[in-house]
Short mmCIF file of C-alpha atoms in Angstrom, two decimals:
data_model
loop_
_atom_site.label_atom_id
_atom_site.label_comp_id
_atom_site.label_asym_id
_atom_site.label_seq_id
_atom_site.Cartn_x
_atom_site.Cartn_y
_atom_site.Cartn_z
CA MET H 12 112.86 95.74 125.48
CA SER H 13 109.21 93.99 126.48
CA SER H 14 107.16 97.05 124.56
CA LEU H 15 109.44 95.64 121.62
CA VAL H 16 108.86 92.02 122.25
CA ARG H 17 104.97 92.47 122.59
CA GLY H 18 105.10 93.93 119.20
CA ALA H 19 106.65 91.83 117.96
CA ALA H 20 104.94 89.11 119.52
CA THR H 21 101.58 91.16 118.16
CA TYR H 22 103.14 90.63 114.13
CA LEU H 23 103.66 87.26 113.97
CA ALA H 24 100.62 86.35 115.90
CA ALA H 25 98.70 86.06 113.13
CA PRO H 26 100.88 84.04 110.61
CA ILE H 27 101.64 81.52 113.27
CA VAL H 28 98.53 80.52 114.07
CA VAL H 29 97.74 80.63 109.91
CA LEU H 30 100.90 78.40 110.04
CA VAL H 31 100.02 76.15 112.41
CA LEU H 32 95.68 75.82 111.55
CA TRP H 33 97.07 75.20 107.92
CA GLN H 34 99.33 72.14 109.40
CA ALA H 35 96.56 70.97 112.01
CA ILE H 36 94.21 70.58 108.50
CA SER H 37 96.59 69.28 106.25
CA MET H 38 97.45 66.41 109.21
CA MET H 39 93.82 66.09 109.53
CA VAL H 40 92.57 65.66 105.68
CA ALA H 41 95.95 63.80 105.36
CA SER H 42 95.62 63.42 101.56
CA PRO H 43 98.75 64.11 99.34
CA SER H 44 97.23 66.46 97.19
CA VAL H 45 97.09 68.63 100.33
CA PRO H 46 100.28 69.46 101.69
CA THR H 47 100.73 70.91 104.76
CA SER H 48 103.12 73.95 106.57
CA THR H 49 106.20 72.12 106.90
CA ASP H 50 105.83 70.81 103.00
CA ALA H 51 105.05 74.30 101.98
CA VAL H 52 108.29 75.51 103.21
CA GLU H 53 110.45 72.90 102.31
CA GLY H 54 109.21 73.33 99.22
CA MET H 55 110.41 76.88 99.03
CA VAL H 56 113.81 76.27 100.25
CA ASP H 57 113.59 73.56 97.87
CA ALA H 58 113.01 75.70 94.46
CA LEU H 59 115.45 78.03 95.86
CA GLY H 60 117.93 75.74 95.95
CA ASN H 61 117.46 75.18 91.99
CA PRO H 62 119.17 77.51 89.99
CA ARG H 63 116.61 77.63 87.33
CA PHE H 64 114.24 78.57 89.42
CA ARG H 65 116.34 81.11 91.50
CA SER H 66 116.72 82.37 87.73
CA SER H 67 113.08 82.78 87.51
CA VAL H 68 112.79 84.79 90.55
CA LEU H 69 115.49 87.73 89.67
CA SER H 70 113.78 87.79 86.50
CA THR H 71 110.36 88.58 88.41
CA LEU H 72 112.27 90.91 90.81
CA ARG H 73 114.38 92.67 87.70
CA LEU H 74 110.38 93.48 85.69
CA LEU H 75 108.97 94.03 88.92
CA GLY H 76 111.75 97.08 89.71
CA LEU H 77 111.69 98.32 86.42
CA SER H 78 107.50 98.32 86.40
CA PHE H 79 106.76 99.66 89.48
CA LEU H 80 109.59 102.87 88.93
CA LEU H 81 107.95 103.27 85.93
CA ALA H 82 104.14 103.38 87.42
CA ALA H 83 104.97 105.46 89.95
CA VAL H 84 106.95 107.94 88.45
CA ILE H 85 104.22 108.14 85.61
CA GLY H 86 101.24 107.79 87.74
CA ILE H 87 102.56 109.94 90.49
CA LEU H 88 103.88 112.72 88.21
CA ALA H 89 100.14 112.71 86.11
CA GLY H 90 98.07 112.51 89.17
CA ALA H 91 99.56 115.57 90.34
CA LEU H 92 99.72 117.92 87.62
CA ALA H 93 96.11 116.50 86.98
CA GLY H 94 95.07 117.72 90.41
CA GLY H 95 96.61 120.74 89.89
CA SER H 96 94.48 121.87 87.16
CA SER H 97 90.58 122.12 87.58
CA LEU H 98 89.75 121.54 84.07
CA ALA H 99 92.39 118.33 83.81
CA ARG H 100 90.46 116.42 86.85
CA ARG H 101 87.44 117.39 84.96
CA VAL H 102 88.35 115.45 81.79
CA LEU H 103 90.40 112.83 83.42
CA GLY H 104 89.23 112.13 86.68
CA PRO H 105 86.70 110.04 85.55
CA VAL H 106 88.56 108.47 83.34
CA LEU H 107 90.90 107.18 85.99
CA HIS H 108 88.71 106.14 87.72
CA LEU H 109 86.46 104.33 85.13
CA VAL H 110 89.64 102.32 84.11
CA ASN H 111 91.02 101.77 87.34
CA ALA H 112 87.40 100.05 88.29
CA THR H 113 87.47 98.17 85.28
CA PRO H 114 88.61 94.27 85.73
CA LYS H 115 92.83 95.33 83.60
CA ILE H 116 93.62 91.08 83.25
CA VAL H 117 91.18 91.27 80.49
CA PHE H 118 93.18 93.66 78.49
CA PHE H 119 96.06 91.44 78.87
CA PRO H 120 95.72 89.88 75.20
CA VAL H 121 95.69 92.97 73.66
CA PHE H 122 98.71 93.60 74.91
CA ILE H 123 100.25 90.35 73.85
CA LEU H 124 99.25 90.98 70.48
CA ALA H 125 100.58 94.74 70.38
CA LEU H 126 103.88 93.35 72.16
CA GLY H 127 104.09 89.44 71.71
CA LEU H 128 104.91 87.18 74.65
CA GLY H 129 107.84 88.69 75.94
CA ASP H 130 109.09 90.52 78.63
CA SER H 131 107.68 94.41 77.24
CA ALA H 132 104.47 93.03 77.45
CA LYS H 133 104.67 91.98 81.20
CA LEU H 134 106.32 94.78 81.69
CA SER H 135 103.85 97.23 80.18
CA PHE H 136 100.65 95.13 82.03
CA ALA H 137 102.09 95.56 84.66
CA VAL H 138 102.72 99.31 84.53
CA PHE H 139 99.19 99.20 83.19
CA HIS H 140 98.05 97.43 86.35
CA GLY H 141 99.80 99.90 88.68
CA VAL H 142 99.80 103.08 87.06
CA PHE H 143 96.31 104.09 87.90
CA ILE H 144 95.63 103.77 91.52
CA ALA H 145 98.67 105.95 92.06
CA ALA H 146 97.45 108.24 89.70
CA ILE H 147 94.35 108.13 91.43
CA VAL H 148 95.86 109.14 94.79
CA MET H 149 97.81 111.87 94.18
CA MET H 150 94.76 113.48 92.10
CA GLU H 151 93.36 113.74 94.79
CA ALA H 152 95.70 114.21 97.23
CA THR H 153 96.56 117.64 95.11
CA GLU H 154 93.38 118.29 94.61
CA GLY H 155 92.38 118.13 98.69
CA LEU H 156 95.41 119.83 99.01
CA ASN H 157 94.82 122.78 102.11
CA PRO H 158 93.64 126.04 100.67
CA ARG H 159 95.46 127.67 103.46
CA TYR H 160 98.76 126.44 101.93
CA ARG H 161 98.05 128.24 98.53
CA LYS H 162 97.83 131.65 100.63
CA VAL H 163 100.79 130.91 101.97
CA ILE H 164 102.70 130.45 99.34
CA SER H 165 100.96 134.05 97.99
CA ALA H 166 101.78 135.56 101.29
CA TYR H 167 105.27 134.91 101.28
CA ARG H 168 105.71 135.10 97.54
CA LEU H 169 107.05 132.02 97.07
CA ARG H 170 108.64 130.80 93.51
CA PRO H 171 107.01 127.82 91.96
CA VAL H 172 110.32 125.65 92.97
CA GLN H 173 110.60 127.45 96.30
CA ALA H 174 106.02 126.65 96.69
CA THR H 175 106.75 123.38 95.76
CA ARG H 176 110.22 122.21 97.64
CA LEU H 177 109.13 123.90 101.28
CA ILE H 178 105.25 123.61 101.11
CA VAL H 179 103.95 121.49 98.34
CA LEU H 180 106.42 118.20 98.69
CA PRO H 181 106.05 118.16 102.70
CA ALA H 182 102.21 118.38 102.00
CA LEU H 183 101.73 115.67 99.02
CA LEU H 184 104.51 113.39 101.08
CA PRO H 185 101.74 111.07 103.17
CA TYR H 186 100.60 110.80 99.85
CA VAL H 187 103.00 109.90 97.98
CA VAL H 188 103.91 107.06 100.24
CA THR H 189 100.55 105.64 99.82
CA ALA H 190 100.28 105.76 96.38
CA LEU H 191 103.62 104.24 96.28
CA ARG H 192 102.49 101.03 98.56
CA LEU H 193 99.41 100.47 96.30
CA CYS H 194 101.11 101.57 93.32
CA LEU H 195 103.90 98.56 94.81
CA ALA H 196 101.00 95.88 95.43
CA PHE H 197 99.05 96.62 92.18
CA THR H 198 102.13 95.76 89.82
CA PHE H 199 103.54 92.89 91.56
CA ILE H 200 99.57 91.41 91.20
CA GLY H 201 99.52 93.04 87.57
CA LEU H 202 103.44 90.76 86.53
CA ILE H 203 102.48 87.91 88.29
CA LEU H 204 99.26 87.61 86.23
CA ALA H 205 101.18 88.38 82.91
CA GLU H 206 103.39 85.39 83.71
CA LEU H 207 100.66 83.08 84.67
CA LEU H 208 98.91 83.77 81.35
CA THR H 209 101.84 83.79 79.12
CA GLY H 210 103.62 80.77 80.97
CA THR H 211 107.03 82.45 79.69
CA GLY H 212 109.49 82.81 82.51
CA GLY H 213 109.02 84.59 86.08
CA ILE H 214 107.88 83.05 89.04
CA GLY H 215 104.64 82.54 87.47
CA GLY H 216 105.90 80.50 84.76
CA GLU H 217 107.89 78.25 87.29
CA ILE H 218 103.98 77.85 89.22
CA LEU H 219 102.38 77.01 85.61
CA ARG H 220 105.46 74.28 84.65
CA LEU H 221 105.28 72.52 87.59
CA MET H 222 101.21 72.67 87.52
CA ARG H 223 101.84 70.36 84.88
CA LEU H 224 104.24 68.72 86.73
CA ALA H 225 101.72 67.85 89.54
CA GLU H 226 104.05 68.68 92.06
CA VAL H 227 101.96 70.58 94.69
CA GLU H 228 104.26 71.28 97.21
CA ARG H 229 106.62 73.14 95.33
CA ILE H 230 103.79 75.18 93.92
CA THR H 231 102.57 75.53 97.25
CA GLY H 232 106.16 76.57 98.09
CA ILE H 233 106.64 79.73 95.32
CA VAL H 234 103.31 80.35 96.30
CA LEU H 235 104.60 81.22 100.33
CA LEU H 236 107.48 83.12 98.69
CA VAL H 237 104.92 84.84 96.70
CA MET H 238 103.02 86.05 99.70
CA VAL H 239 106.12 86.92 101.25
CA ILE H 240 107.55 88.71 98.19
CA ALA H 241 104.24 91.02 97.84
CA VAL H 242 103.55 91.51 101.71
CA VAL H 243 107.21 92.53 103.26
CA PRO H 244 107.90 95.60 100.84
CA VAL H 245 104.18 96.74 101.34
CA MET H 246 104.42 96.64 105.62
CA LEU H 247 107.58 98.06 105.36
CA LEU H 248 105.92 101.18 103.23
CA ARG H 249 102.99 100.72 105.05
CA ALA H 250 105.21 101.16 108.41
CA VAL H 251 106.61 104.56 106.32
CA GLU H 252 103.21 105.58 106.02
CA VAL H 253 101.94 105.52 109.47
CA ARG H 254 105.50 106.99 110.66
CA ILE H 255 105.28 110.04 107.75
CA ARG H 256 101.35 110.90 108.91
CA SER H 257 102.26 110.74 112.28
CA ARG H 258 105.22 113.51 111.42
CA TYR H 259 103.51 115.65 108.89
CA ALA H 260 99.51 115.43 110.30
CA PRO H 261 97.89 119.08 109.55
CA ASN H 262 97.07 120.48 112.90
CA PRO H 263 93.53 120.91 113.24
CA MET K 27 81.60 112.40 76.32
CA LEU K 28 85.56 111.78 76.65
CA LEU K 29 84.58 108.01 75.94
CA VAL K 30 82.27 108.29 73.23
CA ALA K 31 84.78 110.61 71.47
CA ALA K 32 87.81 107.86 72.57
CA VAL K 33 85.13 104.91 70.64
CA ALA K 34 84.20 107.13 67.63
CA ALA K 35 88.26 108.11 66.88
CA LEU K 36 88.80 104.23 67.66
CA GLU K 37 86.24 103.23 65.42
CA VAL K 38 87.51 105.93 61.68
CA GLY K 39 91.30 104.96 63.46
CA CYS K 40 90.25 101.08 62.76
CA ARG K 41 88.20 101.94 59.62
CA VAL K 42 91.08 104.06 57.71
CA GLY K 43 94.12 101.81 59.04
CA LEU K 44 95.63 103.72 61.17
CA ILE K 45 95.59 101.24 63.62
CA ASP K 46 96.65 97.10 62.68
CA PRO K 47 93.58 95.20 62.87
CA GLN K 48 95.73 92.05 63.51
CA ILE K 49 95.70 94.15 67.12
CA VAL K 50 92.25 96.13 67.50
CA VAL K 51 88.89 95.39 65.57
CA PRO K 52 86.51 98.17 65.39
CA PRO K 53 83.74 98.98 68.16
CA THR K 54 80.72 97.92 66.22
CA GLN K 55 83.03 94.38 65.49
CA MET K 56 83.23 94.01 69.04
CA VAL K 57 79.34 94.54 68.87
CA ARG K 58 79.25 92.25 66.68
CA GLY K 59 81.25 89.47 67.92
CA ALA K 60 79.73 89.80 71.65
CA TRP K 61 76.22 89.51 70.25
CA GLU K 62 77.61 86.16 68.64
CA ILE K 63 78.15 84.82 71.86
CA VAL K 64 74.51 86.11 73.42
CA GLY K 65 72.77 85.30 70.36
CA ARG K 66 73.53 81.58 70.50
CA GLY K 67 72.12 79.40 72.71
CA GLU K 68 75.29 77.52 73.32
CA GLY K 69 76.64 80.64 74.46
CA TRP K 70 74.92 81.24 77.17
CA ARG K 71 75.68 77.74 78.34
CA THR K 72 79.43 77.91 77.73
CA VAL K 73 80.38 81.08 78.23
CA ILE K 74 77.70 83.33 79.88
CA LEU K 75 76.27 81.09 82.67
CA PRO K 76 79.69 79.82 83.75
CA SER K 77 81.06 82.68 85.04
CA ALA K 78 77.62 84.30 86.01
CA THR K 79 77.13 81.40 88.60
CA ALA K 80 80.58 80.70 89.62
CA ILE K 81 80.84 85.16 90.26
CA LEU K 82 76.98 85.37 91.96
CA VAL K 83 78.39 82.16 94.59
CA ALA K 84 81.88 83.42 95.18
CA THR K 85 80.23 87.30 96.23
CA CYS K 86 78.19 85.24 98.17
CA PHE K 87 80.42 83.93 100.20
CA SER K 88 82.95 86.14 100.14
CA VAL K 89 79.84 89.03 101.65
CA LEU K 90 79.06 86.11 104.81
CA ILE K 91 82.46 85.38 105.23
CA GLY K 92 83.78 89.01 104.86
CA THR K 93 80.88 89.65 107.48
CA CYS K 94 81.34 86.85 109.65
CA CYS K 95 84.63 87.76 109.99
CA ALA K 96 84.56 91.57 111.19
CA LEU K 97 82.29 90.86 113.39
CA ALA K 98 84.55 87.88 114.95
CA LEU K 99 86.95 90.56 115.10
CA SER K 100 85.17 93.97 116.13
CA ARG K 101 84.49 91.41 119.57
CA SER K 102 88.39 90.58 120.37
CA ARG K 103 91.24 94.49 120.40
CA MET K 104 93.64 91.85 121.04
CA ILE K 105 92.89 89.43 117.83
CA ARG K 106 91.82 92.58 115.47
CA SER K 107 95.01 94.24 116.81
CA ALA K 108 97.55 91.24 116.11
CA CYS K 109 95.45 90.90 112.59
CA GLU K 110 95.22 94.90 111.42
CA PRO K 111 98.57 95.25 109.76
CA TYR K 112 97.38 91.86 107.59
CA ILE K 113 94.09 93.28 106.59
CA VAL K 114 95.44 96.09 105.46
CA VAL K 115 97.90 94.22 102.93
CA LEU K 116 95.73 91.96 101.88
CA PRO K 117 95.01 93.14 98.45
CA ALA K 118 98.39 93.41 97.93
CA ILE K 119 98.74 89.58 97.83
CA PRO K 120 98.36 88.10 94.41
CA VAL K 121 95.52 85.76 94.78
CA PHE K 122 95.73 84.02 91.56
CA ALA K 123 98.98 82.68 92.44
CA LEU K 124 96.91 80.28 94.10
CA TYR K 125 94.72 78.98 91.37
CA PRO K 126 97.47 76.76 90.29
CA VAL K 127 97.35 75.40 94.12
CA PHE K 128 93.66 75.00 94.25
CA ILE K 129 93.31 73.09 90.34
CA ALA K 130 95.65 70.71 92.11
CA VAL K 131 93.83 69.79 95.82
CA LEU K 132 90.36 70.19 94.40
CA GLY K 133 90.71 69.45 90.61
CA GLN K 134 89.87 72.11 87.37
CA GLY K 135 85.85 72.34 88.58
CA VAL K 136 83.85 75.56 89.48
CA VAL K 137 84.89 74.95 93.77
CA SER K 138 88.49 76.05 91.95
CA LEU K 139 86.94 79.01 90.72
CA VAL K 140 85.14 80.22 92.69
CA LEU K 141 87.81 79.70 95.73
CA THR K 142 90.01 82.24 93.49
CA GLY K 143 86.90 85.02 93.54
CA VAL K 144 86.33 84.30 97.47
CA LEU K 145 89.55 85.27 98.24
CA LEU K 146 89.60 88.52 96.31
CA GLY K 147 86.21 89.55 97.26
CA VAL K 148 86.47 88.76 100.96
CA VAL K 149 89.02 91.66 101.45
CA PRO K 150 86.88 94.64 100.63
CA MET K 151 84.41 93.09 102.69
CA LEU K 152 86.41 92.61 105.52
CA THR K 153 87.67 96.27 105.81
CA GLN K 154 84.15 97.55 105.10
CA VAL K 155 82.44 96.06 107.54
CA LEU K 156 85.15 96.96 109.99
CA ALA K 157 84.73 100.56 108.60
CA GLY K 158 81.00 100.02 109.72
CA LEU K 159 81.21 99.03 112.89
CA ASP K 160 83.73 101.63 114.03
CA SER K 161 81.74 104.25 112.81
CA LEU K 162 77.88 102.85 114.63
CA PRO K 163 77.22 106.07 116.69
CA ALA K 164 77.55 105.28 120.46
CA TYR K 165 73.98 105.32 120.86
CA LEU K 166 73.43 102.44 119.66
CA ASP K 167 75.01 100.88 122.08
CA LYS K 168 72.71 102.91 124.67
CA LEU K 169 69.93 102.01 123.19
CA ALA K 170 70.50 98.53 123.14
CA ARG K 171 71.28 98.51 127.15
CA VAL K 172 68.07 100.10 127.81
CA TYR K 173 65.48 97.82 125.70
CA GLU K 174 67.62 94.93 126.26
CA VAL K 175 67.78 94.24 122.82
CA ARG K 176 70.91 90.94 122.91
CA GLY K 177 72.40 88.44 120.62
CA LEU K 178 71.34 88.14 116.81
CA SER K 179 68.21 90.85 117.29
CA ARG K 180 70.81 92.95 118.46
CA LEU K 181 72.65 92.11 115.36
CA THR K 182 69.75 92.35 112.77
CA ARG K 183 67.74 95.06 114.41
CA LEU K 184 70.57 97.33 115.51
CA THR K 185 73.90 96.67 114.16
CA LEU K 186 73.20 95.38 110.30
CA PRO K 187 70.23 98.48 109.90
CA GLY K 188 73.45 100.80 111.74
CA MET K 189 76.21 100.06 109.30
CA ALA K 190 74.08 99.59 105.95
CA PRO K 191 76.02 102.15 104.08
CA ALA K 192 79.03 100.17 104.51
CA LEU K 193 77.36 96.72 104.15
CA LEU K 194 75.74 97.88 100.27
CA THR K 195 79.63 99.73 99.27
CA GLY K 196 81.75 95.99 100.22
CA LEU K 197 78.95 94.19 98.51
CA ARG K 198 79.30 96.25 95.82
CA LEU K 199 83.11 95.95 96.04
CA SER K 200 83.20 92.15 96.78
CA SER K 201 80.84 91.52 93.90
CA ALA K 202 83.67 93.56 91.32
CA TYR K 203 86.61 91.30 93.04
CA SER K 204 84.94 88.15 92.84
CA ALA K 205 84.54 89.12 89.34
CA ILE K 206 87.56 89.86 88.66
CA GLY K 207 89.12 86.51 90.70
CA VAL K 208 86.94 84.17 88.74
CA ILE K 209 87.46 85.57 85.01
CA ALA K 210 91.41 85.92 85.70
CA ALA K 211 91.24 82.04 86.80
CA GLU K 212 88.76 81.20 84.15
CA LEU K 213 91.65 82.84 81.63
CA ILE K 214 94.40 81.01 83.21
CA LEU K 215 92.95 77.60 83.02
CA SER K 216 89.21 76.57 82.86
CA PRO K 217 87.20 74.35 79.99
CA ARG K 218 84.13 77.37 80.43
CA GLY K 219 83.51 80.49 80.79
CA LEU K 220 84.05 84.04 79.92
CA GLY K 221 87.82 84.06 80.78
CA HIS K 222 88.17 80.98 78.42
CA ALA K 223 86.39 82.01 75.98
CA ILE K 224 88.61 85.15 75.94
CA HIS K 225 91.65 83.09 76.11
CA SER K 226 90.49 80.72 73.24
CA ALA K 227 89.48 83.50 71.27
CA TYR K 228 92.78 84.75 71.61
CA GLU K 229 94.95 81.16 70.82
CA SER K 230 93.08 81.09 67.62
CA PHE K 231 93.20 84.63 66.46
CA ASP K 232 89.72 84.83 66.49
CA LEU K 233 90.10 88.62 67.41
CA THR K 234 86.00 89.54 66.93
CA ARG K 235 85.35 87.19 69.61
CA MET K 236 88.01 87.85 71.75
CA TYR K 237 87.11 91.53 71.96
CA GLY K 238 83.24 90.43 72.15
CA ALA K 239 84.06 89.25 75.50
CA ILE K 240 86.22 91.00 76.65
CA LEU K 241 82.77 93.44 76.09
CA LEU K 242 80.75 91.13 77.75
CA VAL K 243 83.11 90.83 80.79
CA LEU K 244 82.87 94.77 81.39
CA ALA K 245 79.00 94.66 80.52
CA LEU K 246 78.20 91.97 82.98
CA ILE K 247 80.84 93.66 85.83
CA GLY K 248 79.97 97.53 85.08
CA SER K 249 75.44 96.27 85.40
CA MET K 250 76.41 94.73 88.63
CA TYR K 251 78.35 97.74 90.14
CA VAL K 252 75.50 99.92 88.49
CA GLY K 253 73.01 97.69 89.55
CA ILE K 254 74.41 97.85 93.64
CA ALA K 255 74.97 101.57 93.64
CA MET K 256 71.48 101.86 92.76
CA VAL K 257 70.12 100.20 95.26
CA GLN K 258 72.87 102.15 97.43
CA ARG K 259 71.38 105.26 96.46
CA ARG K 260 67.61 104.14 96.58
CA VAL K 261 68.16 102.56 100.22
CA LEU K 262 70.52 104.88 101.73
CA ALA K 263 67.99 108.00 100.45
CA PRO K 264 66.58 110.37 103.39
CA GLY K 265 63.51 109.03 104.67
CA HIS K 266 63.61 105.50 103.51
CA MET K 267 65.71 103.80 106.83
CA GLU K 268 63.63 105.13 109.76
CA VAL K 269 63.72 103.88 113.32
CA ARG K 270 60.84 101.95 113.95
CA ALA K 271 59.69 101.93 117.73
#
């Protein structure tokens, strides 16, 4: 019990310190344009009470779910397939790394030109933003598979389906969770960026609308909500990742 | 090779009408658009210099803050263990969402742009310096005790040179991320800079200028990345860093 309390205290200490520091600084500045942390929390609660904002949040979550699913499936499958073939790795590897290193945000106008200002442009851009990191993680994981596994597969004369189910999938599982975590983070960033740039619906669109109305408390509250949406699932996936890694860690 | 083939295919596809010219223009036209921005004095003053300056300032602050935070975190095991779970998820935060808050509080100027760039650039620097500190060999500690090197002297003569690879990797990533932060913020709302040039050209359907500005962003970030990588290779080459008695 005491270790549970200590663990919870360790986890909560950093955000509490940040909120207290924020409150203290904003109270010292005492300017109406600098909201306190309590103002931001009130702004968030206030915004969530508004049906229009709730539908915007749902729209963002719906697009996030869909784009994450697409980016994760495409990225993980493409990366695993590319990592399994040396030719595909040599050809696709540098391209994936190059595209991943470029600031994808500059390509967003191309998505608008091709797909218009609607959800399809936001969805495609979010997938584009998240797919490469998942593919790279899986490509490198498949490439780095322990050569002993290949020997085991050939020694037991396993069929491809058996080899995938019994050897390859358990060996790749920790990397799949890493790929999912990074893919989720990058997809959400891409989606929020797309909403901020189009200004049509979603949480990003609401932030832009409130910015024009100069409602700082509400904007800060919504940004706080965005951070919660971004951080909580990623932290959960990180916890799963740590658990799986400790369970499937290869013996030295 | 694949890149050259892709560019050639794009040029041919655009010229023969396979690709809609309302969406993508031929690469030669993109280069012309970039040249039109670079060739004019006004282009330098209102497009390239504001972005380059904001990126440079954001990178400097990111490196400084990231290094100082990592050094401070490494001093206390308790603070580090409290912050570690959040450091891992920091890259997941869409920092750009804070830009409208910065505009509301600080106004639409270079400070808001730089702050967005710093928030994005500080994370890779922090994680790289922490990794560098963890990888420092144990004998450096003994060396410091034997030669009684303490405080700032220890930091500048042992710790920082000892983690030069991590520092340079951090600088490379930090500059790229700061640049992404600044350009993204300019795209959202800014009166000048490369991001603004892309946004305004897109709004007026001037695709030549839009793709020219995109090309300039890629060239700017690519040259920064390659430049720092070259310095990194040179500094970390065998025989370059020697322990001086």
